[in-house]
mmCIF file of C-alpha atoms and ligand atoms in Angstrom:
data_model
loop_
_atom_site.group_PDB
_atom_site.id
_atom_site.type_symbol
_atom_site.label_atom_id
_atom_site.label_comp_id
_atom_site.label_asym_id
_atom_site.label_seq_id
_atom_site.Cartn_x
_atom_site.Cartn_y
_atom_site.Cartn_z
ATOM 1 C CA UNK B 152 7.563 26.238 -1.431
ATOM 2 C CA UNK B 153 4.107 25.153 -0.303
ATOM 3 C CA UNK B 154 3.987 21.545 -1.569
ATOM 4 C CA UNK B 155 0.896 19.402 -1.960
ATOM 5 C CA UNK B 156 2.000 15.759 -2.039
ATOM 6 C CA UNK B 157 -0.688 13.332 -3.233
ATOM 7 C CA UNK B 158 -0.201 9.729 -2.116
ATOM 8 C CA UNK B 159 2.234 10.935 0.555
ATOM 9 C CA UNK B 160 1.325 8.046 2.873
ATOM 10 C CA UNK B 161 2.407 5.444 0.303
ATOM 11 C CA UNK B 162 5.873 3.993 -0.254
ATOM 12 C CA UNK B 163 7.556 6.574 -2.490
ATOM 13 C CA UNK B 164 5.424 9.509 -1.325
ATOM 14 C CA UNK B 165 6.246 8.910 2.357
ATOM 15 C CA UNK B 166 9.971 8.699 1.564
ATOM 16 C CA UNK B 167 9.592 11.946 -0.422
ATOM 17 C CA UNK B 168 7.930 13.643 2.554
ATOM 18 C CA UNK B 169 10.723 12.429 4.873
ATOM 19 C CA UNK B 170 13.486 13.751 2.600
ATOM 20 C CA UNK B 171 11.665 17.059 2.068
ATOM 21 C CA UNK B 172 11.250 17.650 5.814
ATOM 22 C CA UNK B 173 14.922 16.692 6.342
ATOM 23 C CA UNK B 174 16.507 18.590 3.463
ATOM 24 C CA UNK B 175 14.071 21.480 2.849
ATOM 25 C CA UNK B 176 12.771 22.668 6.219
ATOM 26 C CA UNK B 177 11.805 25.937 4.481
ATOM 27 C CA UNK B 178 9.053 24.080 2.552
ATOM 28 C CA UNK B 179 5.603 23.455 3.947
ATOM 29 C CA UNK B 180 4.158 20.027 3.139
ATOM 30 C CA UNK B 181 0.512 18.988 2.911
ATOM 31 C CA UNK B 182 -0.207 15.323 2.206
ATOM 32 C CA UNK B 183 -3.447 14.376 0.443
ATOM 33 C CA UNK B 184 -4.032 10.636 0.747
ATOM 34 C CA UNK B 185 -7.108 8.403 0.719
ATOM 35 C CA UNK B 186 -5.402 5.895 3.053
ATOM 36 C CA UNK B 187 -6.296 2.910 0.918
ATOM 37 C CA UNK B 188 -4.817 -0.469 1.914
ATOM 38 C CA UNK B 189 -1.492 0.941 0.589
ATOM 39 C CA UNK B 190 -1.401 4.193 2.571
ATOM 40 C CA UNK B 191 -0.297 4.195 6.212
ATOM 41 C CA UNK B 192 -0.168 6.935 8.848
ATOM 42 C CA UNK B 193 2.631 4.928 10.491
ATOM 43 C CA UNK B 194 4.849 5.755 7.489
ATOM 44 C CA UNK B 195 4.631 9.459 8.411
ATOM 45 C CA UNK B 196 4.887 9.043 12.208
ATOM 46 C CA UNK B 197 8.441 10.490 12.375
ATOM 47 C CA UNK B 198 7.432 13.705 10.584
ATOM 48 C CA UNK B 199 3.763 14.165 11.552
ATOM 49 C CA UNK B 200 4.446 17.303 13.633
ATOM 50 C CA UNK B 201 6.154 18.989 10.666
ATOM 51 C CA UNK B 202 3.430 18.414 8.050
ATOM 52 C CA UNK B 203 -0.338 18.624 7.468
ATOM 53 C CA UNK B 204 -2.178 15.432 6.549
ATOM 54 C CA UNK B 205 -5.561 15.501 4.783
ATOM 55 C CA UNK B 206 -7.497 12.266 4.308
ATOM 56 C CA UNK B 207 -9.309 12.429 0.981
ATOM 57 C CA UNK B 208 -9.640 11.110 -2.539
ATOM 58 C CA UNK B 209 -7.817 12.722 -5.466
ATOM 59 C CA UNK B 210 -11.037 12.279 -7.483
ATOM 60 C CA UNK B 211 -12.849 14.667 -5.106
ATOM 61 C CA UNK B 212 -12.659 17.746 -7.348
ATOM 62 C CA UNK B 213 -13.804 20.266 -4.703
ATOM 63 C CA UNK B 214 -11.332 19.053 -2.087
ATOM 64 C CA UNK B 215 -8.474 18.910 -4.596
ATOM 65 C CA UNK B 216 -9.227 22.425 -5.885
ATOM 66 C CA UNK B 217 -9.271 23.855 -2.351
ATOM 67 C CA UNK B 218 -5.903 22.275 -1.492
ATOM 68 C CA UNK B 219 -4.298 23.170 -4.822
ATOM 69 C CA UNK B 220 -5.382 26.807 -4.414
ATOM 70 C CA UNK B 221 -3.197 27.014 -1.288
ATOM 71 C CA UNK B 222 -0.115 25.395 -2.899
ATOM 72 C CA UNK B 223 2.831 26.514 -5.050
ATOM 73 C CA UNK B 224 3.377 23.034 -6.500
ATOM 74 C CA UNK B 225 1.758 19.604 -6.558
ATOM 75 C CA UNK B 226 3.833 16.426 -6.574
ATOM 76 C CA UNK B 227 1.405 13.754 -7.700
ATOM 77 C CA UNK B 228 2.290 10.245 -6.448
ATOM 78 C CA UNK B 229 -1.216 8.942 -5.613
ATOM 79 C CA UNK B 230 -2.174 5.892 -7.659
ATOM 80 C CA UNK B 231 -3.232 2.275 -7.528
ATOM 81 C CA UNK B 232 0.206 0.808 -8.149
ATOM 82 C CA UNK B 233 0.127 -2.986 -8.015
ATOM 83 C CA UNK B 234 -0.095 -4.794 -11.362
ATOM 84 C CA UNK B 235 -1.611 -7.952 -9.811
ATOM 85 C CA UNK B 236 -4.393 -5.925 -8.127
ATOM 86 C CA UNK B 237 -5.094 -4.050 -11.355
ATOM 87 C CA UNK B 238 -5.581 -7.375 -13.153
ATOM 88 C CA UNK B 239 -8.143 -8.407 -10.535
ATOM 89 C CA UNK B 240 -9.859 -5.010 -10.087
ATOM 90 C CA UNK B 241 -9.192 -2.759 -13.095
ATOM 91 C CA UNK B 242 -12.036 -0.346 -12.208
ATOM 92 C CA UNK B 243 -10.470 1.003 -9.000
ATOM 93 C CA UNK B 244 -7.185 1.383 -10.837
ATOM 94 C CA UNK B 245 -8.825 3.294 -13.679
ATOM 95 C CA UNK B 246 -10.846 5.528 -11.338
ATOM 96 C CA UNK B 247 -7.830 6.635 -9.282
ATOM 97 C CA UNK B 248 -5.151 6.738 -11.957
ATOM 98 C CA UNK B 249 -7.185 8.381 -14.725
ATOM 99 C CA UNK B 250 -10.139 10.214 -13.135
ATOM 100 C CA UNK B 251 -8.008 11.200 -10.134
ATOM 101 C CA UNK B 252 -5.283 12.661 -12.345
ATOM 102 C CA UNK B 253 -7.970 14.491 -14.348
ATOM 103 C CA UNK B 254 -9.178 16.170 -11.120
ATOM 104 C CA UNK B 255 -5.607 17.211 -10.267
ATOM 105 C CA UNK B 256 -5.119 18.626 -13.772
ATOM 106 C CA UNK B 257 -8.329 20.633 -13.676
ATOM 107 C CA UNK B 258 -7.326 22.128 -10.308
ATOM 108 C CA UNK B 259 -3.764 23.098 -11.312
ATOM 109 C CA UNK B 260 -5.159 24.576 -14.525
ATOM 110 C CA UNK B 261 -7.733 26.662 -12.663
ATOM 111 C CA UNK B 262 -5.253 27.952 -10.064
ATOM 112 C CA UNK B 263 -2.140 28.061 -12.306
ATOM 113 C CA UNK B 264 -0.112 25.834 -10.004
ATOM 114 C CA UNK B 265 3.009 23.878 -11.016
ATOM 115 C CA UNK B 266 2.528 20.081 -11.270
ATOM 116 C CA UNK B 267 4.978 17.212 -11.263
ATOM 117 C CA UNK B 268 3.312 13.956 -12.337
ATOM 118 C CA UNK B 269 5.035 10.774 -11.145
ATOM 119 C CA UNK B 270 4.777 7.901 -13.588
ATOM 120 C CA UNK B 271 6.342 4.596 -14.527
ATOM 121 C CA UNK B 272 8.538 2.960 -17.154
ATOM 122 C CA UNK B 273 5.760 0.371 -17.614
ATOM 123 C CA UNK B 274 3.982 2.748 -20.029
ATOM 124 C CA UNK B 275 6.566 1.718 -22.650
ATOM 125 C CA UNK B 276 5.652 -1.980 -22.512
ATOM 126 C CA UNK B 277 8.505 -4.473 -22.364
ATOM 127 C CA UNK B 278 11.762 -5.368 -24.112
ATOM 128 C CA UNK B 279 13.327 -8.632 -25.231
ATOM 129 C CA UNK B 280 16.004 -10.015 -22.908
ATOM 130 C CA UNK B 281 18.794 -9.707 -25.449
ATOM 131 C CA UNK B 282 17.683 -6.411 -27.031
ATOM 132 C CA UNK B 283 20.478 -3.804 -26.834
ATOM 133 C CA UNK B 284 18.094 -0.811 -26.773
ATOM 134 C CA UNK B 285 16.520 0.712 -23.642
ATOM 135 C CA UNK B 286 13.481 2.978 -23.129
ATOM 136 C CA UNK B 287 14.016 6.663 -23.936
ATOM 137 C CA UNK B 288 11.673 9.686 -23.825
ATOM 138 C CA UNK B 289 10.745 9.017 -27.456
ATOM 139 C CA UNK B 290 9.904 5.299 -27.110
ATOM 140 C CA UNK B 291 6.245 4.831 -28.197
ATOM 141 C CA UNK B 292 3.769 4.000 -25.434
ATOM 142 C CA UNK B 293 2.793 0.301 -25.468
ATOM 143 C CA UNK B 294 1.348 -0.612 -22.040
ATOM 144 C CA UNK B 295 0.497 -4.247 -21.220
ATOM 145 C CA UNK B 296 -1.543 -4.295 -17.989
ATOM 146 C CA UNK B 297 -4.549 -2.350 -16.666
ATOM 147 C CA UNK B 298 -2.093 -0.587 -14.308
ATOM 148 C CA UNK B 299 0.319 0.514 -17.021
ATOM 149 C CA UNK B 300 -2.506 1.402 -19.432
ATOM 150 C CA UNK B 301 -4.059 3.743 -16.855
ATOM 151 C CA UNK B 302 -0.677 5.305 -16.039
ATOM 152 C CA UNK B 303 -0.129 5.832 -19.776
ATOM 153 C CA UNK B 304 -3.571 7.449 -20.007
ATOM 154 C CA UNK B 305 -2.728 9.769 -17.112
ATOM 155 C CA UNK B 306 0.579 10.786 -18.745
ATOM 156 C CA UNK B 307 -1.255 11.602 -21.975
ATOM 157 C CA UNK B 308 -3.797 13.715 -20.094
ATOM 158 C CA UNK B 309 -0.919 15.700 -18.565
ATOM 159 C CA UNK B 310 0.646 16.241 -22.001
ATOM 160 C CA UNK B 311 -2.709 17.390 -23.419
ATOM 161 C CA UNK B 312 -3.294 19.833 -20.535
ATOM 162 C CA UNK B 313 0.183 21.300 -21.089
ATOM 163 C CA UNK B 314 -0.404 21.795 -24.796
ATOM 164 C CA UNK B 315 -4.072 22.829 -24.782
ATOM 165 C CA UNK B 316 -4.313 24.833 -21.563
ATOM 166 C CA UNK B 317 -0.704 25.871 -20.898
ATOM 167 C CA UNK B 318 -0.574 23.948 -17.622
ATOM 168 C CA UNK B 319 2.934 24.084 -16.078
ATOM 169 C CA UNK B 320 3.745 20.411 -15.698
ATOM 170 C CA UNK B 321 6.554 17.877 -15.940
ATOM 171 C CA UNK B 322 6.345 14.080 -16.039
ATOM 172 C CA UNK B 323 8.829 11.480 -14.827
ATOM 173 C CA UNK B 324 8.805 7.782 -15.711
ATOM 174 C CA UNK B 325 10.849 5.753 -13.257
ATOM 175 C CA UNK B 326 11.929 2.126 -13.020
ATOM 176 C CA UNK B 327 11.306 -0.305 -10.099
ATOM 177 C CA UNK B 328 11.909 1.235 -6.672
ATOM 178 C CA UNK B 329 13.060 -0.517 -3.502
ATOM 179 C CA UNK B 330 13.703 0.704 0.048
ATOM 180 C CA UNK B 331 11.934 1.287 3.381
ATOM 181 C CA UNK B 332 8.129 1.546 3.775
ATOM 182 C CA UNK B 333 7.319 -0.496 0.630
ATOM 183 C CA UNK B 334 4.136 -2.570 0.982
ATOM 184 C CA UNK B 335 4.743 -6.290 1.533
ATOM 185 C CA UNK B 336 2.700 -7.118 -1.598
ATOM 186 C CA UNK B 337 5.665 -6.013 -3.782
ATOM 187 C CA UNK B 338 8.429 -8.399 -4.871
ATOM 188 C CA UNK B 339 11.395 -7.472 -2.646
ATOM 189 C CA UNK B 340 9.572 -6.814 0.666
ATOM 190 C CA UNK B 341 7.321 -9.839 0.071
ATOM 191 C CA UNK B 342 10.292 -12.198 -0.134
ATOM 192 C CA UNK B 343 12.132 -10.601 2.824
ATOM 193 C CA UNK B 344 9.055 -10.824 5.061
ATOM 194 C CA UNK B 345 8.228 -14.328 3.824
ATOM 195 C CA UNK B 346 11.611 -15.465 5.145
ATOM 196 C CA UNK B 347 11.216 -13.461 8.363
ATOM 197 C CA UNK B 348 7.799 -15.094 9.025
ATOM 198 C CA UNK B 349 8.945 -18.627 8.182
ATOM 199 C CA UNK B 350 7.181 -18.741 4.786
ATOM 200 C CA UNK B 351 8.854 -19.805 1.563
ATOM 201 C CA UNK B 352 9.568 -16.992 -0.944
ATOM 202 C CA UNK B 353 7.543 -17.083 -4.177
ATOM 203 C CA UNK B 354 8.925 -16.573 -7.676
ATOM 204 C CA UNK B 355 6.570 -16.017 -10.628
ATOM 205 C CA UNK B 356 7.370 -18.342 -13.539
ATOM 206 C CA UNK B 357 11.049 -19.041 -14.148
ATOM 207 C CA UNK B 358 12.295 -15.717 -12.750
ATOM 208 C CA UNK B 359 13.876 -14.683 -16.067
ATOM 209 C CA UNK B 360 11.984 -11.348 -16.042
ATOM 210 C CA UNK B 361 14.283 -8.349 -15.689
ATOM 211 C CA UNK B 362 13.553 -5.209 -13.653
ATOM 212 C CA UNK B 363 15.725 -2.064 -13.504
ATOM 213 C CA UNK B 364 16.081 -1.372 -9.747
ATOM 214 C CA UNK B 365 16.560 2.071 -8.187
ATOM 215 C CA UNK B 366 16.663 3.075 -4.521
ATOM 216 C CA UNK B 367 13.611 5.129 -3.552
ATOM 217 C CA UNK B 368 15.805 8.002 -2.255
ATOM 218 C CA UNK B 369 17.409 8.284 -5.697
ATOM 219 C CA UNK B 370 13.985 8.387 -7.382
ATOM 220 C CA UNK B 371 12.943 11.145 -5.006
ATOM 221 C CA UNK B 372 16.107 13.220 -5.419
ATOM 222 C CA UNK B 373 15.475 13.119 -9.174
ATOM 223 C CA UNK B 374 11.838 14.199 -8.667
ATOM 224 C CA UNK B 375 13.043 17.139 -6.565
ATOM 225 C CA UNK B 376 15.601 18.103 -9.227
ATOM 226 C CA UNK B 377 12.926 17.992 -11.946
ATOM 227 C CA UNK B 378 10.546 20.030 -9.785
ATOM 228 C CA UNK B 379 13.194 22.720 -9.360
ATOM 229 C CA UNK B 380 14.995 22.664 -12.713
ATOM 230 C CA UNK B 381 12.817 20.686 -15.154
ATOM 231 C CA UNK B 382 11.444 22.286 -18.284
ATOM 232 C CA UNK B 383 7.655 22.597 -18.473
ATOM 233 C CA UNK B 384 6.054 20.050 -20.775
ATOM 234 C CA UNK B 385 9.037 17.695 -20.628
ATOM 235 C CA UNK B 386 9.176 14.028 -19.766
ATOM 236 C CA UNK B 387 12.239 12.790 -17.836
ATOM 237 C CA UNK B 388 13.222 9.127 -17.451
ATOM 238 C CA UNK B 389 14.640 8.173 -14.047
ATOM 239 C CA UNK B 390 16.787 5.070 -13.455
ATOM 240 C CA UNK B 391 20.065 3.950 -11.917
ATOM 241 C CA UNK B 392 21.411 1.323 -14.352
ATOM 242 C CA UNK B 393 20.151 -1.465 -12.046
ATOM 243 C CA UNK B 394 18.996 -4.280 -14.347
ATOM 244 C CA UNK B 395 18.678 -7.651 -12.587
ATOM 245 C CA UNK B 396 16.550 -10.725 -13.342
ATOM 246 C CA UNK B 397 14.102 -11.787 -10.626
ATOM 247 C CA UNK B 398 15.897 -15.078 -9.954
ATOM 248 C CA UNK B 399 19.148 -13.212 -9.202
ATOM 249 C CA UNK B 400 17.359 -10.804 -6.836
ATOM 250 C CA UNK B 401 15.567 -13.705 -5.121
ATOM 251 C CA UNK B 402 18.873 -15.533 -4.533
ATOM 252 C CA UNK B 403 20.551 -12.345 -3.267
ATOM 253 C CA UNK B 404 17.747 -11.855 -0.704
ATOM 254 C CA UNK B 405 17.961 -15.458 0.506
ATOM 255 C CA UNK B 406 21.752 -15.321 0.781
ATOM 256 C CA UNK B 407 21.679 -12.008 2.670
ATOM 257 C CA UNK B 408 19.246 -13.595 5.140
ATOM 258 C CA UNK B 409 21.555 -16.597 5.627
ATOM 259 C CA UNK B 410 19.339 -19.070 3.716
ATOM 260 C CA UNK B 411 20.020 -21.509 0.897
ATOM 261 C CA UNK B 412 19.684 -19.409 -2.318
ATOM 262 C CA UNK B 413 17.398 -22.074 -3.858
ATOM 263 C CA UNK B 414 15.028 -22.235 -0.883
ATOM 264 C CA UNK B 415 11.971 -20.767 -2.691
ATOM 265 C CA UNK B 416 8.866 -21.906 -4.638
ATOM 266 C CA UNK B 417 8.037 -21.289 -8.290
ATOM 267 C CA UNK B 418 4.376 -20.180 -8.493
ATOM 268 C CA UNK B 419 1.824 -19.357 -11.217
ATOM 269 C CA UNK B 420 3.121 -16.624 -13.495
ATOM 270 C CA UNK B 421 1.428 -13.202 -13.788
ATOM 271 C CA UNK B 422 -0.956 -12.855 -16.778
ATOM 272 C CA UNK B 423 0.685 -10.820 -19.538
ATOM 273 C CA UNK B 424 3.893 -10.613 -17.455
ATOM 274 C CA UNK B 425 6.249 -7.968 -18.902
ATOM 275 C CA UNK B 426 9.607 -9.559 -19.689
ATOM 276 C CA UNK B 427 12.113 -6.743 -19.275
ATOM 277 C CA UNK B 428 12.201 -3.041 -18.391
ATOM 278 C CA UNK B 429 15.340 -0.966 -18.942
ATOM 279 C CA UNK B 430 15.682 2.814 -18.959
ATOM 280 C CA UNK B 431 18.287 5.029 -20.584
ATOM 281 C CA UNK B 432 18.570 7.917 -18.092
ATOM 282 C CA UNK B 433 21.221 9.850 -20.088
ATOM 283 C CA UNK B 434 19.221 13.036 -20.609
ATOM 284 C CA UNK B 435 18.456 13.368 -16.890
ATOM 285 C CA UNK B 436 22.170 12.929 -16.130
ATOM 286 C CA UNK B 437 23.301 15.363 -18.863
ATOM 287 C CA UNK B 438 20.596 18.023 -18.775
ATOM 288 C CA UNK B 439 19.803 18.236 -15.068
ATOM 289 C CA UNK B 440 23.174 17.013 -13.691
ATOM 290 C CA UNK B 441 21.441 14.334 -11.558
ATOM 291 C CA UNK B 442 23.137 11.099 -10.512
ATOM 292 C CA UNK B 443 22.030 8.299 -8.166
ATOM 293 C CA UNK B 444 23.769 8.020 -4.781
ATOM 294 C CA UNK B 445 22.828 4.381 -4.118
ATOM 295 C CA UNK B 446 24.599 2.921 -7.138
ATOM 296 C CA UNK B 447 25.410 -0.389 -5.393
ATOM 297 C CA UNK B 448 22.181 -2.445 -5.528
ATOM 298 C CA UNK B 449 23.455 -5.273 -3.284
ATOM 299 C CA UNK B 450 24.388 -2.740 -0.574
ATOM 300 C CA UNK B 451 20.980 -1.019 -0.865
ATOM 301 C CA UNK B 452 19.259 -4.403 -0.695
ATOM 302 C CA UNK B 453 21.116 -5.311 2.526
ATOM 303 C CA UNK B 454 20.122 -1.959 4.101
ATOM 304 C CA UNK B 455 16.508 -2.584 3.046
ATOM 305 C CA UNK B 456 16.581 -6.056 4.618
ATOM 306 C CA UNK B 457 17.943 -4.487 7.830
ATOM 307 C CA UNK B 458 15.067 -1.977 7.776
ATOM 308 C CA UNK B 459 12.435 -4.742 7.526
ATOM 309 C CA UNK B 460 14.170 -6.679 10.325
ATOM 310 C CA UNK B 461 14.151 -3.587 12.553
ATOM 311 C CA UNK B 462 10.598 -2.457 11.715
ATOM 312 C CA UNK B 463 8.461 -5.565 12.075
ATOM 313 C CA UNK B 464 5.754 -3.506 13.837
ATOM 314 C CA UNK B 465 5.327 -1.503 10.589
ATOM 315 C CA UNK B 466 4.791 -4.488 8.252
ATOM 316 C CA UNK B 467 3.496 -7.281 10.532
ATOM 317 C CA UNK B 468 -0.168 -6.051 10.510
ATOM 318 C CA UNK B 469 -0.193 -6.220 6.674
ATOM 319 C CA UNK B 470 1.427 -9.575 6.171
ATOM 320 C CA UNK B 471 -1.230 -12.259 6.806
ATOM 321 C CA UNK B 472 -3.955 -10.528 4.769
ATOM 322 C CA UNK B 473 -1.552 -9.937 1.873
ATOM 323 C CA UNK B 474 -0.465 -13.572 1.803
ATOM 324 C CA UNK B 475 -4.121 -14.649 2.073
ATOM 325 C CA UNK B 476 -4.872 -12.749 -1.149
ATOM 326 C CA UNK B 477 -1.873 -14.310 -2.908
ATOM 327 C CA UNK B 478 -2.929 -17.782 -1.753
ATOM 328 C CA UNK B 479 -6.374 -17.304 -3.337
ATOM 329 C CA UNK B 480 -4.635 -16.534 -6.656
ATOM 330 C CA UNK B 481 -2.312 -19.529 -6.377
ATOM 331 C CA UNK B 482 0.680 -17.227 -6.024
HETATM 332 P P1 NAD O 7 1.887 2.915 -3.135
HETATM 333 O O1 NAD O 7 0.875 1.953 -3.637
HETATM 334 O O2 NAD O 7 2.851 2.463 -2.099
HETATM 335 O O3 NAD O 7 1.153 4.216 -2.561
HETATM 336 C C1 NAD O 7 0.091 4.833 -3.219
HETATM 337 C C2 NAD O 7 -0.509 5.875 -2.279
HETATM 338 O O4 NAD O 7 -1.594 6.529 -2.967
HETATM 339 C C3 NAD O 7 -1.099 5.267 -0.991
HETATM 340 O O5 NAD O 7 -0.747 6.047 0.128
HETATM 341 C C4 NAD O 7 -2.598 5.321 -1.229
HETATM 342 O O6 NAD O 7 -3.361 5.436 -0.028
HETATM 343 C C5 NAD O 7 -2.720 6.570 -2.094
HETATM 344 N N1 NAD O 7 -3.928 6.562 -2.929
HETATM 345 C C6 NAD O 7 -4.390 5.557 -3.715
HETATM 346 N N2 NAD O 7 -5.546 5.910 -4.294
HETATM 347 C C7 NAD O 7 -5.807 7.184 -3.888
HETATM 348 C C8 NAD O 7 -6.860 8.106 -4.165
HETATM 349 N N3 NAD O 7 -7.876 7.776 -4.973
HETATM 350 N N4 NAD O 7 -6.801 9.329 -3.594
HETATM 351 C C9 NAD O 7 -5.781 9.659 -2.756
HETATM 352 N N5 NAD O 7 -4.770 8.818 -2.449
HETATM 353 C C10 NAD O 7 -4.788 7.594 -3.007
HETATM 354 O O7 NAD O 7 2.616 3.460 -4.435
HETATM 355 P P2 NAD O 7 4.155 3.834 -4.703
HETATM 356 O O8 NAD O 7 4.895 2.608 -5.030
HETATM 357 O O9 NAD O 7 4.615 4.721 -3.629
HETATM 358 O O10 NAD O 7 4.002 4.665 -6.081
HETATM 359 C C11 NAD O 7 3.808 6.075 -6.073
HETATM 360 C C12 NAD O 7 3.778 6.589 -7.486
HETATM 361 O O11 NAD O 7 4.992 6.271 -8.145
HETATM 362 C C13 NAD O 7 2.669 5.989 -8.350
HETATM 363 O O12 NAD O 7 2.138 7.007 -9.174
HETATM 364 C C14 NAD O 7 3.375 4.939 -9.189
HETATM 365 O O13 NAD O 7 2.717 4.741 -10.421
HETATM 366 C C15 NAD O 7 4.734 5.588 -9.362
HETATM 367 N N6 NAD O 7 5.855 4.656 -9.571
HETATM 368 C C16 NAD O 7 6.082 3.637 -8.683
HETATM 369 C C17 NAD O 7 7.205 2.818 -8.863
HETATM 370 C C18 NAD O 7 7.531 1.695 -7.908
HETATM 371 O O14 NAD O 7 8.456 0.937 -8.165
HETATM 372 N N7 NAD O 7 6.840 1.556 -6.774
HETATM 373 C C19 NAD O 7 8.068 3.044 -9.950
HETATM 374 C C20 NAD O 7 7.775 4.081 -10.855
HETATM 375 C C21 NAD O 7 6.673 4.888 -10.631
HETATM 376 O O1 DAU O 8 8.624 -0.492 -13.248
HETATM 377 C C1 DAU O 8 8.006 0.342 -12.309
HETATM 378 C C2 DAU O 8 6.889 -0.417 -11.630
HETATM 379 O O2 DAU O 8 7.490 -1.330 -10.719
HETATM 380 C C3 DAU O 8 5.907 0.487 -10.890
HETATM 381 O O3 DAU O 8 5.277 1.330 -11.816
HETATM 382 C C4 DAU O 8 4.857 -0.354 -10.141
HETATM 383 O O4 DAU O 8 4.001 0.500 -9.387
HETATM 384 C C5 DAU O 8 5.593 -1.286 -9.186
HETATM 385 O O5 DAU O 8 4.665 -2.121 -8.529
HETATM 386 C C6 DAU O 8 6.606 -2.131 -9.975
HETATM 387 O O6 DAU O 8 5.903 -3.050 -10.864
HETATM 388 P P1 DAU O 8 6.347 -4.579 -11.022
HETATM 389 O O7 DAU O 8 5.189 -5.344 -11.480
HETATM 390 O O8 DAU O 8 7.616 -4.695 -11.776
HETATM 391 O O9 DAU O 8 6.694 -4.880 -9.450
HETATM 392 P P2 DAU O 8 6.389 -6.127 -8.500
HETATM 393 O O10 DAU O 8 7.092 -5.844 -7.217
HETATM 394 O O11 DAU O 8 4.945 -6.486 -8.416
HETATM 395 O O12 DAU O 8 7.132 -7.329 -9.239
HETATM 396 C C7 DAU O 8 8.502 -7.251 -9.614
HETATM 397 C C8 DAU O 8 8.835 -8.507 -10.405
HETATM 398 O O13 DAU O 8 8.798 -9.639 -9.528
HETATM 399 C C9 DAU O 8 7.839 -8.813 -11.496
HETATM 400 O O14 DAU O 8 8.533 -9.366 -12.604
HETATM 401 C C10 DAU O 8 6.902 -9.869 -10.887
HETATM 402 C C11 DAU O 8 7.827 -10.622 -9.952
HETATM 403 N N1 DAU O 8 7.227 -11.154 -8.697
HETATM 404 C C12 DAU O 8 6.436 -10.345 -7.957
HETATM 405 C C13 DAU O 8 5.900 -10.788 -6.770
HETATM 406 C C14 DAU O 8 5.007 -9.908 -5.923
HETATM 407 C C15 DAU O 8 7.559 -12.444 -8.281
HETATM 408 O O15 DAU O 8 8.313 -13.180 -8.949
HETATM 409 N N2 DAU O 8 7.060 -12.875 -7.093
HETATM 410 C C16 DAU O 8 6.219 -12.119 -6.320
HETATM 411 O O16 DAU O 8 5.808 -12.579 -5.235
#
């Protein structure tokens, strides 16, 4: 397959490119990435000789059309992905997530190319802590933040292009990812690198908020399975039964790094902070025979901590500026 991977220099996209080069050497991979603050050439250094990298914006319709015309499938990861940034700068988030996805859709429509659109469980809003139900494919969309609202909008555009124009597309909505190459603005790498740089970790509010953690390699193996075996027009929910509250994850990180588990600061909570995400991945398990390989979260967390210890040169250049931005917000 000739694959066009948008956002392939970001966290999940770069891990997807690595696993594709490793496991599918018969594929050719072209990365289209704008190299925003979140995209890094260093994340593709190990595979750069095996792939083609194009620097460009997914909203650039002419560029996107030219690249799509030479592809058999597009795996669309590119997005503005951080909720806190979307609260501060909703316009950039809207432009990339909505207008950018529109440009991708127009190009795959024109050239009849298969699309897999990567999305998030945040489109479903949040759940109560003690609610027995989890998100399913039929849960109504109820996004809370500019980020999740724009991802919801992009999902709906994909559904409309499937129905109205017969575009061959699938959508996946995944829970919170962790693993190597994740930007230090995100919860888990922020706390690990705070400890490694002598800063105190920072917990929003009381830490009661629950996220449903999945290792990035498991997310990507599910994306590959959907790309190969998914039914056009379908939405698949990806998760690994990994619900944990933030306080528990914070303490696990501190303990794994040999620190007192209560050695952190409570900081200003996020505006509109979603309380709990939880996904029911049964149909992906049953229909596509997929299962996660990294089922033990604590083990995956330790391996992730080891990666950040061993790869300081990757994250060190990002750290001070990221913390500077958080300091301005009182977080
Ligand atoms: P990331 O922020 O680490 O990377 C995003 C990448 O997109 C970067 O390389 C960036 O340079 C690129 N990009 C941004 N704007 C662009 C533009 N206009 N044109 C071209 N490239 C652009 O994000 P991530 O965490 O790897 O997320 C990837 C996808 O997965 C997103 O669509 C996100 O919504 C989805 N997702 C993420 C998670 C998670 O936990 N991180 C969970 C579920 C779904
Ligand atoms: O659910 C999938 C989503 O997961 C993806 O769609 C998003 O792109 C991705 O960023 C992630 O969103 P979250 O907002 O859940 O992730 P984040 O890492 O920003 O925060 C995780 C939780 O930790 C959240 O409840 C906020 C809290 N938090 C975050 C930071 C950065 C803290 O307590 N302290 C922090 O310093």
